[in-house]
């Protein structure tokens, strides 16, 4: 995106490009529909719009009788489009009939202002690297792309001597796309995240802490088209209410990239107290995390999620060694996704900054694990040792105690209300978790 391009050029269209989804064969139409839904959602702040779907492209025009986008609308596009999953790039620009005289008129009308904006930054004898890029999808057009490129280059170089053709690294690029019924001209490209549109990848439940990694993991999977609900674990009253508010802010921020994901908050305290008082301190972290996995499986059942998602990163902390991850993972039969497992911390930080979660994550609020963390966690828990420790606990009773105070946090009002369907979900899930003492699912129902 180049912010030096004026927003008040009187753009009359926005072209939206996508690549990966275009290759999806028979599903293509469904993918395009999801992308259009996502674009409509993202562009709510732009005002009324009209969406035109064409082969391989989506065009958006001003709606409600307007003929051009306001500068505010263009600024809003630049702000929101980089986060529309499935979009590879977009450009505000101009539509005209495809005949050459119309192309020339369109360039003559718009180029001077764009040139002026770029030339204002030139010093002394400095030249302005420039390129004309033509794409012609109408192969019956009377001129081929390179002829049109040359024509405009000659036309502009004659009028603007400081332009210098540079096809590899132009600072100013005039891009023309010639289609059967019209041509589109633009000078600006807003990069999207690529990937797949929201809603094409299935539903996940993210274990969202107040940390840096889990929000980034959410974003990564949203980019693969997944819709994400969230669960967070706290230890009130040992952790402050601000912890849930912080996670709610993260969830609200992440929801900008999808449709309204829900947030459940589970109080892990009953399990943490029992583990702290009964179990080998070196295994505490692993035991807490196994509880989280079981509890998340119940919440996933309530929300209808197909898999769990965490921000685990191999080797980052004691619970994230291969041994410990394996033991934590085996607490639930549910599929678990760990998109950051192989990520570099600085890349994750950079992405967190780019998507806007880093500032929230870095707010200093004590979290569940820091309050109850042991000073000597093991990096290589053994399955049999974990079994011995867990056999001393009333797993079933502790899980039900944690679930009892489980709430859904309304992200608009921040009100907490009991999570619907938790008892039914626990009745189905506990036997599947192999929790001792869990009665068969049918017997749990008060018929
Ligand atoms: P993060 O920055 O996401 O907290 P981390 O590097 O601090 O990750 P851990 O604290 O070990 O690593 O947590 C690993 C993952 O476990 C987290 O990314 C998150 O998915 C999940 N998790 C940990 N603590 C919580 C919690 N209190 N609530 C919800 N999920 C949690
Ligand atoms: Mg953490």
CSV table of C-alpha atoms and ligand atoms in Angstrom, one decimal:
chain,number,residue,atom,x,y,z
A,1,UNK,CA,0.0,0.0,0.0
A,2,UNK,CA,1.3,3.4,-0.9
A,3,UNK,CA,0.0,6.1,1.3
A,4,UNK,CA,1.4,8.9,-0.8
A,5,UNK,CA,-1.4,8.3,-3.4
A,6,UNK,CA,-4.2,10.8,-2.8
A,7,UNK,CA,-7.4,9.3,-1.4
A,8,UNK,CA,-9.6,12.0,-3.1
A,9,UNK,CA,-9.0,11.0,-6.8
A,10,UNK,CA,-12.7,10.3,-7.2
A,11,UNK,CA,-12.3,6.5,-7.4
A,12,UNK,CA,-15.4,4.9,-8.8
A,13,UNK,CA,-14.6,1.2,-8.1
A,14,UNK,CA,-12.5,-1.1,-6.0
A,15,UNK,CA,-11.1,-4.3,-7.6
A,16,UNK,CA,-10.6,-7.3,-5.3
A,17,UNK,CA,-8.3,-10.0,-6.4
A,18,UNK,CA,-8.0,-13.5,-5.0
A,19,UNK,CA,-5.8,-16.3,-6.1
A,20,UNK,CA,-5.8,-19.5,-4.1
A,21,UNK,CA,-9.6,-19.7,-3.8
A,22,UNK,CA,-9.9,-19.3,-7.6
A,23,UNK,CA,-8.3,-22.7,-8.0
A,24,UNK,CA,-10.8,-24.6,-6.0
A,25,UNK,CA,-12.7,-26.1,-8.9
A,26,UNK,CA,-16.3,-26.9,-8.2
A,27,UNK,CA,-16.3,-25.1,-4.8
A,28,UNK,CA,-15.2,-21.9,-6.4
A,29,UNK,CA,-18.6,-20.3,-6.3
A,30,UNK,CA,-19.1,-21.0,-2.6
A,31,UNK,CA,-15.6,-19.6,-1.9
A,32,UNK,CA,-16.4,-16.5,-3.8
A,33,UNK,CA,-19.7,-16.1,-1.9
A,34,UNK,CA,-17.8,-16.3,1.4
A,35,UNK,CA,-15.2,-13.8,0.3
A,36,UNK,CA,-18.0,-11.4,-0.7
A,37,UNK,CA,-19.7,-11.8,2.7
A,38,UNK,CA,-16.4,-11.1,4.4
A,39,UNK,CA,-15.8,-8.0,2.1
A,40,UNK,CA,-19.2,-6.7,2.9
A,41,UNK,CA,-18.6,-7.1,6.6
A,42,UNK,CA,-15.2,-5.5,6.5
A,43,UNK,CA,-16.4,-2.6,4.4
A,44,UNK,CA,-19.3,-1.7,6.6
A,45,UNK,CA,-17.6,1.6,7.5
A,46,UNK,CA,-17.4,2.5,3.8
A,47,UNK,CA,-21.1,3.2,3.5
A,48,UNK,CA,-23.5,1.7,0.8
A,49,UNK,CA,-21.7,-0.4,-1.7
A,50,UNK,CA,-22.7,-2.4,-4.8
A,51,UNK,CA,-20.9,-5.7,-5.4
A,52,UNK,CA,-20.2,-7.0,-8.9
A,53,UNK,CA,-19.0,-10.5,-9.2
A,54,UNK,CA,-17.1,-11.4,-12.3
A,55,UNK,CA,-15.0,-14.3,-13.4
A,56,UNK,CA,-11.9,-14.3,-11.1
A,57,UNK,CA,-12.5,-10.8,-9.7
A,58,UNK,CA,-14.9,-8.9,-7.4
A,59,UNK,CA,-15.7,-5.3,-8.2
A,60,UNK,CA,-17.1,-3.0,-5.6
A,61,UNK,CA,-18.7,0.3,-6.5
A,62,UNK,CA,-20.3,3.0,-4.5
A,63,UNK,CA,-23.9,2.3,-3.7
A,64,UNK,CA,-27.0,4.4,-2.8
A,65,UNK,CA,-26.7,6.7,-5.8
A,66,UNK,CA,-23.1,7.8,-5.2
A,67,UNK,CA,-20.7,7.7,-8.2
A,68,UNK,CA,-17.4,8.0,-6.4
A,69,UNK,CA,-15.9,6.9,-3.1
A,70,UNK,CA,-15.2,9.6,-0.6
A,71,UNK,CA,-11.6,10.0,0.7
A,72,UNK,CA,-12.8,8.7,4.0
A,73,UNK,CA,-14.2,5.6,2.3
A,74,UNK,CA,-10.8,5.0,0.6
A,75,UNK,CA,-8.9,5.5,3.9
A,76,UNK,CA,-11.2,2.9,5.5
A,77,UNK,CA,-10.5,0.5,2.6
A,78,UNK,CA,-6.8,0.9,3.2
A,79,UNK,CA,-7.3,0.2,6.9
A,80,UNK,CA,-9.5,-2.9,6.7
A,81,UNK,CA,-8.7,-4.8,3.5
A,82,UNK,CA,-5.2,-6.0,4.7
A,83,UNK,CA,-7.1,-8.3,7.1
A,84,UNK,CA,-9.8,-9.8,4.8
A,85,UNK,CA,-8.9,-13.5,4.7
A,86,UNK,CA,-9.0,-14.9,1.2
A,87,UNK,CA,-8.2,-11.5,-0.4
A,88,UNK,CA,-4.8,-11.4,-2.2
A,89,UNK,CA,-4.9,-7.8,-3.0
A,90,UNK,CA,-7.3,-4.9,-3.8
A,91,UNK,CA,-7.0,-1.6,-5.5
A,92,UNK,CA,-9.3,1.5,-5.6
A,93,UNK,CA,-9.4,2.7,-9.2
A,94,UNK,CA,-11.5,3.6,-12.2
A,95,UNK,CA,-13.7,1.8,-14.6
A,96,UNK,CA,-14.3,2.7,-18.2
A,97,UNK,CA,-15.4,1.0,-21.4
A,98,UNK,CA,-12.5,-0.9,-22.9
A,99,UNK,CA,-12.0,1.0,-26.1
A,100,UNK,CA,-8.6,2.7,-26.4
A,101,UNK,CA,-10.0,6.3,-26.5
A,102,UNK,CA,-11.7,5.7,-23.2
A,103,UNK,CA,-8.5,4.3,-21.6
A,104,UNK,CA,-6.6,7.3,-22.8
A,105,UNK,CA,-9.2,9.7,-21.4
A,106,UNK,CA,-9.2,7.9,-18.1
A,107,UNK,CA,-5.4,8.1,-17.8
A,108,UNK,CA,-5.3,11.7,-18.8
A,109,UNK,CA,-8.0,12.6,-16.3
A,110,UNK,CA,-6.3,10.8,-13.3
A,111,UNK,CA,-2.6,10.6,-13.9
A,112,UNK,CA,-1.6,14.3,-13.3
A,113,UNK,CA,-2.8,14.3,-9.7
A,114,UNK,CA,-1.0,11.0,-9.0
A,115,UNK,CA,2.2,12.2,-10.6
A,116,UNK,CA,2.1,15.4,-8.6
A,117,UNK,CA,1.8,13.5,-5.4
A,118,UNK,CA,4.8,11.4,-6.2
A,119,UNK,CA,6.9,14.2,-7.7
A,120,UNK,CA,6.4,16.3,-4.6
A,121,UNK,CA,8.8,13.9,-2.8
A,122,UNK,CA,11.6,14.2,-5.5
A,123,UNK,CA,14.8,16.0,-4.7
A,124,UNK,CA,17.0,17.9,-7.2
A,125,UNK,CA,17.5,15.9,-10.4
A,126,UNK,CA,16.0,12.7,-9.0
A,127,UNK,CA,13.9,10.7,-11.4
A,128,UNK,CA,10.7,8.8,-10.7
A,129,UNK,CA,10.9,5.1,-11.5
A,130,UNK,CA,7.7,4.2,-13.3
A,131,UNK,CA,5.9,1.3,-15.1
A,132,UNK,CA,2.8,0.7,-17.0
A,133,UNK,CA,1.5,-2.8,-16.4
A,134,UNK,CA,-1.3,-4.1,-18.7
A,135,UNK,CA,-3.3,-7.3,-18.2
A,136,UNK,CA,-5.7,-8.2,-20.9
A,137,UNK,CA,-8.2,-11.0,-20.2
A,138,UNK,CA,-10.1,-10.2,-23.4
A,139,UNK,CA,-7.8,-11.8,-25.9
A,140,UNK,CA,-9.9,-10.4,-28.8
A,141,UNK,CA,-8.8,-6.9,-27.9
A,142,UNK,CA,-7.3,-5.2,-31.0
A,143,UNK,CA,-3.9,-4.6,-29.2
A,144,UNK,CA,-1.7,-6.9,-27.2
A,145,UNK,CA,-0.6,-6.0,-23.7
A,146,UNK,CA,2.9,-5.0,-24.5
A,147,UNK,CA,1.7,-2.7,-27.3
A,148,UNK,CA,-0.7,-0.9,-24.9
A,149,UNK,CA,2.1,-0.6,-22.3
A,150,UNK,CA,4.4,1.0,-24.8
A,151,UNK,CA,1.7,3.3,-26.0
A,152,UNK,CA,1.1,4.7,-22.5
A,153,UNK,CA,4.8,4.8,-21.6
A,154,UNK,CA,5.5,6.9,-24.7
A,155,UNK,CA,2.5,9.1,-24.1
A,156,UNK,CA,3.5,9.8,-20.4
A,157,UNK,CA,7.3,10.1,-20.9
A,158,UNK,CA,6.7,12.8,-23.5
A,159,UNK,CA,4.7,14.8,-21.0
A,160,UNK,CA,6.6,14.1,-17.8
A,161,UNK,CA,10.3,14.1,-18.4
A,162,UNK,CA,11.2,13.1,-14.8
A,163,UNK,CA,9.6,9.7,-15.3
A,164,UNK,CA,12.0,6.9,-15.9
A,165,UNK,CA,10.8,3.4,-17.0
A,166,UNK,CA,11.7,0.8,-14.4
A,167,UNK,CA,9.7,-2.4,-14.7
A,168,UNK,CA,11.3,-4.2,-11.8
A,169,UNK,CA,11.0,-1.6,-9.1
A,170,UNK,CA,8.6,1.1,-10.1
A,171,UNK,CA,7.6,3.6,-7.4
A,172,UNK,CA,4.7,4.7,-9.5
A,173,UNK,CA,2.8,1.9,-11.4
A,174,UNK,CA,-0.1,2.5,-13.7
A,175,UNK,CA,-2.0,-0.8,-13.9
A,176,UNK,CA,-4.6,-1.4,-16.5
A,177,UNK,CA,-6.8,-4.5,-16.6
A,178,UNK,CA,-8.7,-4.9,-19.8
A,179,UNK,CA,-11.7,-7.2,-19.7
A,180,UNK,CA,-14.5,-7.9,-22.1
A,181,UNK,CA,-17.0,-5.3,-21.0
A,182,UNK,CA,-14.8,-2.7,-19.3
A,183,UNK,CA,-11.3,-1.7,-18.3
A,184,UNK,CA,-10.0,-1.0,-14.8
A,185,UNK,CA,-7.2,1.5,-14.0
A,186,UNK,CA,-5.4,1.8,-10.7
A,187,UNK,CA,-2.2,3.2,-9.2
A,188,UNK,CA,-2.3,1.6,-5.8
A,189,UNK,CA,-2.3,-2.0,-4.5
A,190,UNK,CA,-3.5,-2.9,-1.0
A,191,UNK,CA,-2.1,-6.3,-0.1
A,192,UNK,CA,-4.5,-8.7,1.6
A,193,UNK,CA,-3.5,-11.6,3.8
A,194,UNK,CA,-4.3,-14.2,1.1
A,195,UNK,CA,-5.5,-17.5,2.4
A,196,UNK,CA,-9.1,-18.6,2.4
A,197,UNK,CA,-12.2,-16.7,3.3
A,198,UNK,CA,-13.8,-16.9,6.7
A,199,UNK,CA,-16.2,-19.8,7.1
A,200,UNK,CA,-14.7,-22.2,4.6
A,201,UNK,CA,-12.3,-24.0,7.1
A,202,UNK,CA,-14.6,-25.2,9.9
A,203,UNK,CA,-15.0,-24.2,13.5
A,204,UNK,CA,-12.3,-24.2,16.1
A,205,UNK,CA,-12.1,-23.6,19.9
A,206,UNK,CA,-9.0,-21.6,20.7
A,207,UNK,CA,-7.4,-21.7,24.2
A,208,UNK,CA,-6.8,-18.0,24.5
A,209,UNK,CA,-4.6,-16.8,27.2
A,210,UNK,CA,-3.6,-13.2,27.8
A,211,UNK,CA,-0.2,-14.0,26.2
A,212,UNK,CA,1.3,-13.1,22.8
A,213,UNK,CA,1.2,-16.5,21.1
A,214,UNK,CA,-2.4,-17.7,21.3
A,215,UNK,CA,-4.0,-14.6,19.6
A,216,UNK,CA,-1.4,-15.0,16.7
A,217,UNK,CA,-2.3,-18.7,16.5
A,218,UNK,CA,-6.0,-17.7,16.1
A,219,UNK,CA,-5.1,-15.3,13.3
A,220,UNK,CA,-3.1,-17.9,11.5
A,221,UNK,CA,-6.1,-20.3,11.5
A,222,UNK,CA,-8.5,-17.6,10.6
A,223,UNK,CA,-6.4,-17.0,7.5
A,224,UNK,CA,-7.1,-20.7,6.6
A,225,UNK,CA,-10.8,-19.9,6.7
A,226,UNK,CA,-11.6,-21.2,10.2
A,227,UNK,CA,-14.2,-19.6,12.5
A,228,UNK,CA,-12.9,-19.4,16.0
A,229,UNK,CA,-14.6,-19.4,19.4
A,230,UNK,CA,-12.4,-18.8,22.5
A,231,UNK,CA,-12.0,-20.3,25.9
A,232,UNK,CA,-9.8,-18.8,28.6
A,233,UNK,CA,-8.8,-20.2,32.0
A,234,UNK,CA,-8.5,-18.0,35.1
A,235,UNK,CA,-8.2,-18.5,38.8
A,236,UNK,CA,-10.4,-15.9,40.4
A,237,UNK,CA,-10.1,-14.7,43.1
A,238,UNK,CA,-6.4,-15.3,42.8
A,239,UNK,CA,-6.3,-13.7,39.4
A,240,UNK,CA,-7.9,-10.3,39.0
A,241,UNK,CA,-11.1,-9.7,37.0
A,242,UNK,CA,-9.0,-7.6,34.6
A,243,UNK,CA,-7.6,-10.9,33.2
A,244,UNK,CA,-10.9,-11.8,31.7
A,245,UNK,CA,-11.4,-8.3,30.5
A,246,UNK,CA,-8.0,-8.4,28.8
A,247,UNK,CA,-8.8,-11.7,27.1
A,248,UNK,CA,-12.2,-10.3,26.1
A,249,UNK,CA,-10.4,-7.3,24.4
A,250,UNK,CA,-8.2,-9.8,22.6
A,251,UNK,CA,-11.2,-11.8,21.4
A,252,UNK,CA,-13.0,-8.6,20.3
A,253,UNK,CA,-10.0,-7.5,18.4
A,254,UNK,CA,-9.6,-10.9,16.7
A,255,UNK,CA,-13.3,-10.9,15.8
A,256,UNK,CA,-12.5,-8.0,13.4
A,257,UNK,CA,-11.1,-10.7,11.2
A,258,UNK,CA,-14.1,-13.0,11.3
A,259,UNK,CA,-17.8,-13.2,12.3
A,260,UNK,CA,-18.5,-13.0,16.1
A,261,UNK,CA,-16.5,-15.6,17.9
A,262,UNK,CA,-17.8,-16.4,21.4
A,263,UNK,CA,-15.7,-16.3,24.6
A,264,UNK,CA,-16.1,-18.8,27.5
A,265,UNK,CA,-14.2,-18.4,30.8
A,266,UNK,CA,-13.5,-21.3,33.0
A,267,UNK,CA,-12.3,-21.1,36.6
A,268,UNK,CA,-9.5,-23.5,36.9
A,269,UNK,CA,-9.0,-22.8,40.6
A,270,UNK,CA,-10.6,-26.0,42.1
A,271,UNK,CA,-8.3,-28.1,40.0
A,272,UNK,CA,-5.3,-25.9,40.7
A,273,UNK,CA,-5.8,-26.0,44.4
A,274,UNK,CA,-6.1,-29.7,44.5
A,275,UNK,CA,-3.1,-30.2,42.3
A,276,UNK,CA,-1.0,-27.8,44.4
A,277,UNK,CA,-2.0,-29.5,47.6
A,278,UNK,CA,-1.8,-33.1,46.4
A,279,UNK,CA,0.6,-33.6,43.6
A,280,UNK,CA,4.4,-33.5,42.8
A,281,UNK,CA,5.2,-29.9,42.3
A,282,UNK,CA,7.4,-30.6,39.3
A,283,UNK,CA,4.4,-32.0,37.4
A,284,UNK,CA,2.0,-29.2,38.3
A,285,UNK,CA,2.2,-27.3,35.0
A,286,UNK,CA,1.5,-30.5,33.0
A,287,UNK,CA,-1.4,-31.4,35.3
A,288,UNK,CA,-3.0,-28.0,35.0
A,289,UNK,CA,-2.6,-28.1,31.2
A,290,UNK,CA,-4.2,-31.6,31.0
A,291,UNK,CA,-7.2,-30.2,33.0
A,292,UNK,CA,-7.4,-27.3,30.5
A,293,UNK,CA,-7.5,-29.8,27.6
A,294,UNK,CA,-10.3,-31.8,29.2
A,295,UNK,CA,-12.3,-28.7,30.1
A,296,UNK,CA,-11.8,-27.2,26.6
A,297,UNK,CA,-13.2,-30.4,25.2
A,298,UNK,CA,-16.4,-29.9,27.1
A,299,UNK,CA,-16.6,-26.3,26.0
A,300,UNK,CA,-15.9,-27.3,22.4
A,301,UNK,CA,-18.9,-29.6,22.6
A,302,UNK,CA,-21.1,-26.7,23.7
A,303,UNK,CA,-19.9,-24.5,20.9
A,304,UNK,CA,-19.8,-27.2,18.2
A,305,UNK,CA,-16.0,-26.8,17.5
A,306,UNK,CA,-14.2,-29.5,15.5
A,307,UNK,CA,-10.8,-29.1,17.0
A,308,UNK,CA,-8.8,-27.3,19.7
A,309,UNK,CA,-6.3,-24.6,18.9
A,310,UNK,CA,-3.3,-23.5,21.1
A,311,UNK,CA,-0.4,-21.1,20.8
A,312,UNK,CA,2.2,-23.7,21.8
A,313,UNK,CA,5.6,-23.2,20.5
A,314,UNK,CA,8.1,-26.1,20.8
A,315,UNK,CA,10.7,-25.6,23.5
A,316,UNK,CA,9.6,-22.1,24.5
A,317,UNK,CA,8.6,-23.0,28.1
A,318,UNK,CA,8.7,-26.1,30.3
A,319,UNK,CA,5.3,-27.3,29.2
A,320,UNK,CA,6.3,-27.1,25.6
A,321,UNK,CA,8.9,-29.8,25.3
A,322,UNK,CA,7.9,-32.7,23.0
A,323,UNK,CA,7.5,-35.0,26.1
A,324,UNK,CA,5.2,-32.6,27.9
A,325,UNK,CA,3.2,-31.6,24.8
A,326,UNK,CA,2.6,-35.3,24.2
A,327,UNK,CA,1.3,-35.9,27.7
A,328,UNK,CA,-0.8,-32.8,27.6
A,329,UNK,CA,-2.2,-33.7,24.2
A,330,UNK,CA,-3.2,-37.2,25.4
A,331,UNK,CA,-5.6,-35.8,27.9
A,332,UNK,CA,-8.2,-35.5,25.2
A,333,UNK,CA,-9.0,-37.4,22.0
A,334,UNK,CA,-9.9,-34.2,20.3
A,335,UNK,CA,-7.8,-33.0,17.3
A,336,UNK,CA,-5.5,-30.2,18.5
A,337,UNK,CA,-3.9,-27.6,16.2
A,338,UNK,CA,-0.7,-25.9,17.1
A,339,UNK,CA,0.1,-23.6,14.2
A,340,UNK,CA,3.0,-21.8,16.0
A,341,UNK,CA,4.8,-25.0,17.0
A,342,UNK,CA,7.7,-24.2,14.7
A,343,UNK,CA,7.4,-20.4,14.7
A,344,UNK,CA,10.3,-18.1,15.6
A,345,UNK,CA,9.5,-15.8,18.5
A,346,UNK,CA,10.4,-12.6,16.7
A,347,UNK,CA,8.2,-13.6,13.7
A,348,UNK,CA,5.3,-14.2,16.1
A,349,UNK,CA,5.9,-10.8,17.8
A,350,UNK,CA,6.1,-9.1,14.4
A,351,UNK,CA,2.8,-10.7,13.3
A,352,UNK,CA,1.2,-9.8,16.7
A,353,UNK,CA,2.2,-6.2,16.2
A,354,UNK,CA,0.9,-6.2,12.6
A,355,UNK,CA,-2.5,-7.6,13.5
A,356,UNK,CA,-2.8,-5.3,16.6
A,357,UNK,CA,-2.8,-7.8,19.4
A,358,UNK,CA,0.7,-7.2,20.8
A,359,UNK,CA,-0.2,-4.0,22.7
A,360,UNK,CA,-3.1,-5.8,24.4
A,361,UNK,CA,-1.0,-8.9,25.2
A,362,UNK,CA,1.8,-6.8,26.7
A,363,UNK,CA,-0.5,-5.2,29.3
A,364,UNK,CA,0.7,-6.5,32.6
A,365,UNK,CA,-2.1,-8.6,34.2
A,366,UNK,CA,-1.2,-11.7,36.2
A,367,UNK,CA,-2.5,-14.9,34.6
A,368,UNK,CA,-3.7,-18.2,35.8
A,369,UNK,CA,-0.4,-20.0,35.3
A,370,UNK,CA,1.9,-17.4,36.8
A,371,UNK,CA,-0.1,-17.4,40.0
A,372,UNK,CA,0.2,-21.2,40.5
A,373,UNK,CA,3.4,-21.9,38.6
A,374,UNK,CA,5.9,-24.2,40.3
A,375,UNK,CA,9.5,-23.1,40.6
A,376,UNK,CA,10.8,-26.4,39.4
A,377,UNK,CA,8.7,-27.7,36.5
A,378,UNK,CA,9.9,-30.8,34.8
A,379,UNK,CA,10.7,-30.7,31.1
A,380,UNK,CA,10.2,-34.4,30.6
A,381,UNK,CA,7.1,-35.7,32.4
A,382,UNK,CA,6.6,-39.5,32.2
A,383,UNK,CA,3.1,-40.8,31.4
A,384,UNK,CA,3.1,-43.2,34.3
A,385,UNK,CA,4.1,-40.5,36.8
A,386,UNK,CA,1.3,-38.3,35.6
A,387,UNK,CA,-1.1,-41.2,36.0
A,388,UNK,CA,0.0,-41.8,39.5
A,389,UNK,CA,-0.5,-38.1,40.4
A,390,UNK,CA,-3.9,-37.9,38.7
A,391,UNK,CA,-5.1,-41.1,40.5
A,392,UNK,CA,-4.8,-39.1,43.7
A,393,UNK,CA,-7.3,-36.6,42.5
A,394,UNK,CA,-11.0,-36.8,42.1
A,395,UNK,CA,-10.8,-35.9,38.4
A,396,UNK,CA,-14.5,-36.1,37.7
A,397,UNK,CA,-15.4,-34.0,40.8
A,398,UNK,CA,-12.8,-31.4,40.0
A,399,UNK,CA,-13.8,-31.1,36.3
A,400,UNK,CA,-17.5,-30.6,37.3
A,401,UNK,CA,-16.4,-28.1,39.9
A,402,UNK,CA,-14.5,-26.1,37.3
A,403,UNK,CA,-17.4,-26.3,34.9
A,404,UNK,CA,-19.9,-25.2,37.4
A,405,UNK,CA,-18.7,-21.6,37.3
A,406,UNK,CA,-18.1,-21.6,33.6
A,407,UNK,CA,-19.5,-18.5,31.9
A,408,UNK,CA,-19.9,-17.0,28.5
A,409,UNK,CA,-18.7,-13.5,28.4
A,410,UNK,CA,-20.8,-11.2,26.2
A,411,UNK,CA,-18.2,-9.4,24.2
A,412,UNK,CA,-20.4,-6.3,23.7
A,413,UNK,CA,-21.5,-5.8,27.3
A,414,UNK,CA,-18.8,-7.8,29.1
A,415,UNK,CA,-21.6,-9.4,31.1
A,416,UNK,CA,-21.0,-13.0,32.3
A,417,UNK,CA,-23.8,-15.6,32.1
A,418,UNK,CA,-23.7,-19.3,32.6
A,419,UNK,CA,-22.5,-21.2,29.5
A,420,UNK,CA,-25.5,-22.9,28.0
A,421,UNK,CA,-25.5,-26.7,27.6
A,422,UNK,CA,-22.5,-27.3,29.8
A,423,UNK,CA,-24.0,-30.1,31.8
A,424,UNK,CA,-25.2,-32.0,28.7
A,425,UNK,CA,-21.8,-31.5,27.1
A,426,UNK,CA,-20.0,-32.8,30.2
A,427,UNK,CA,-22.2,-35.9,30.3
A,428,UNK,CA,-21.2,-36.8,26.7
A,429,UNK,CA,-17.6,-35.7,26.9
A,430,UNK,CA,-16.4,-37.1,30.3
A,431,UNK,CA,-16.8,-40.8,29.4
A,432,UNK,CA,-14.8,-40.1,26.2
A,433,UNK,CA,-12.0,-38.5,28.1
A,434,UNK,CA,-11.7,-41.8,30.1
A,435,UNK,CA,-12.2,-39.9,33.4
A,436,UNK,CA,-12.6,-42.5,36.1
A,437,UNK,CA,-16.1,-42.6,37.7
A,438,UNK,CA,-17.7,-41.0,34.7
A,439,UNK,CA,-21.0,-42.7,34.1
A,440,UNK,CA,-22.1,-43.6,30.6
A,441,UNK,CA,-23.5,-40.6,28.8
A,442,UNK,CA,-27.1,-41.7,28.8
A,443,UNK,CA,-27.2,-42.1,32.6
A,444,UNK,CA,-26.1,-38.5,33.1
A,445,UNK,CA,-29.3,-37.1,31.8
A,446,UNK,CA,-31.9,-36.3,34.3
A,447,UNK,CA,-34.8,-37.9,32.4
B,1,LIG,P1,0.7,-17.6,25.1
B,1,LIG,O1,1.6,-16.4,24.7
B,1,LIG,O2,-0.3,-17.9,24.1
B,1,LIG,O3,0.2,-17.5,26.5
B,1,LIG,P2,2.9,-19.1,26.0
B,1,LIG,O4,4.1,-19.1,25.1
B,1,LIG,O5,2.9,-18.2,27.2
B,1,LIG,O6,1.6,-18.8,25.1
B,1,LIG,P3,2.0,-21.2,27.7
B,1,LIG,O7,1.6,-20.3,28.7
B,1,LIG,O8,2.7,-22.5,28.0
B,1,LIG,O9,2.8,-20.6,26.5
B,1,LIG,O10,0.7,-21.7,26.9
B,1,LIG,C1,0.7,-22.5,25.8
B,1,LIG,C2,-0.7,-22.4,25.2
B,1,LIG,O11,-1.7,-23.0,26.1
B,1,LIG,C3,-1.2,-21.0,25.0
B,1,LIG,O12,-0.8,-20.5,23.7
B,1,LIG,C4,-2.7,-21.1,25.0
B,1,LIG,O13,-3.2,-21.6,23.8
B,1,LIG,C5,-2.9,-22.2,26.1
B,1,LIG,N1,-3.0,-21.6,27.4
B,1,LIG,C6,-2.1,-21.4,28.4
B,1,LIG,N2,-2.7,-20.8,29.5
B,1,LIG,C7,-3.9,-20.5,29.2
B,1,LIG,C8,-5.0,-19.9,29.8
B,1,LIG,N3,-4.9,-19.4,31.1
B,1,LIG,N4,-6.2,-19.8,29.2
B,1,LIG,C9,-6.4,-20.3,27.9
B,1,LIG,N5,-5.4,-20.9,27.3
B,1,LIG,C10,-4.2,-21.0,27.9
B,2,LIG,MG1,1.1,-18.0,28.4
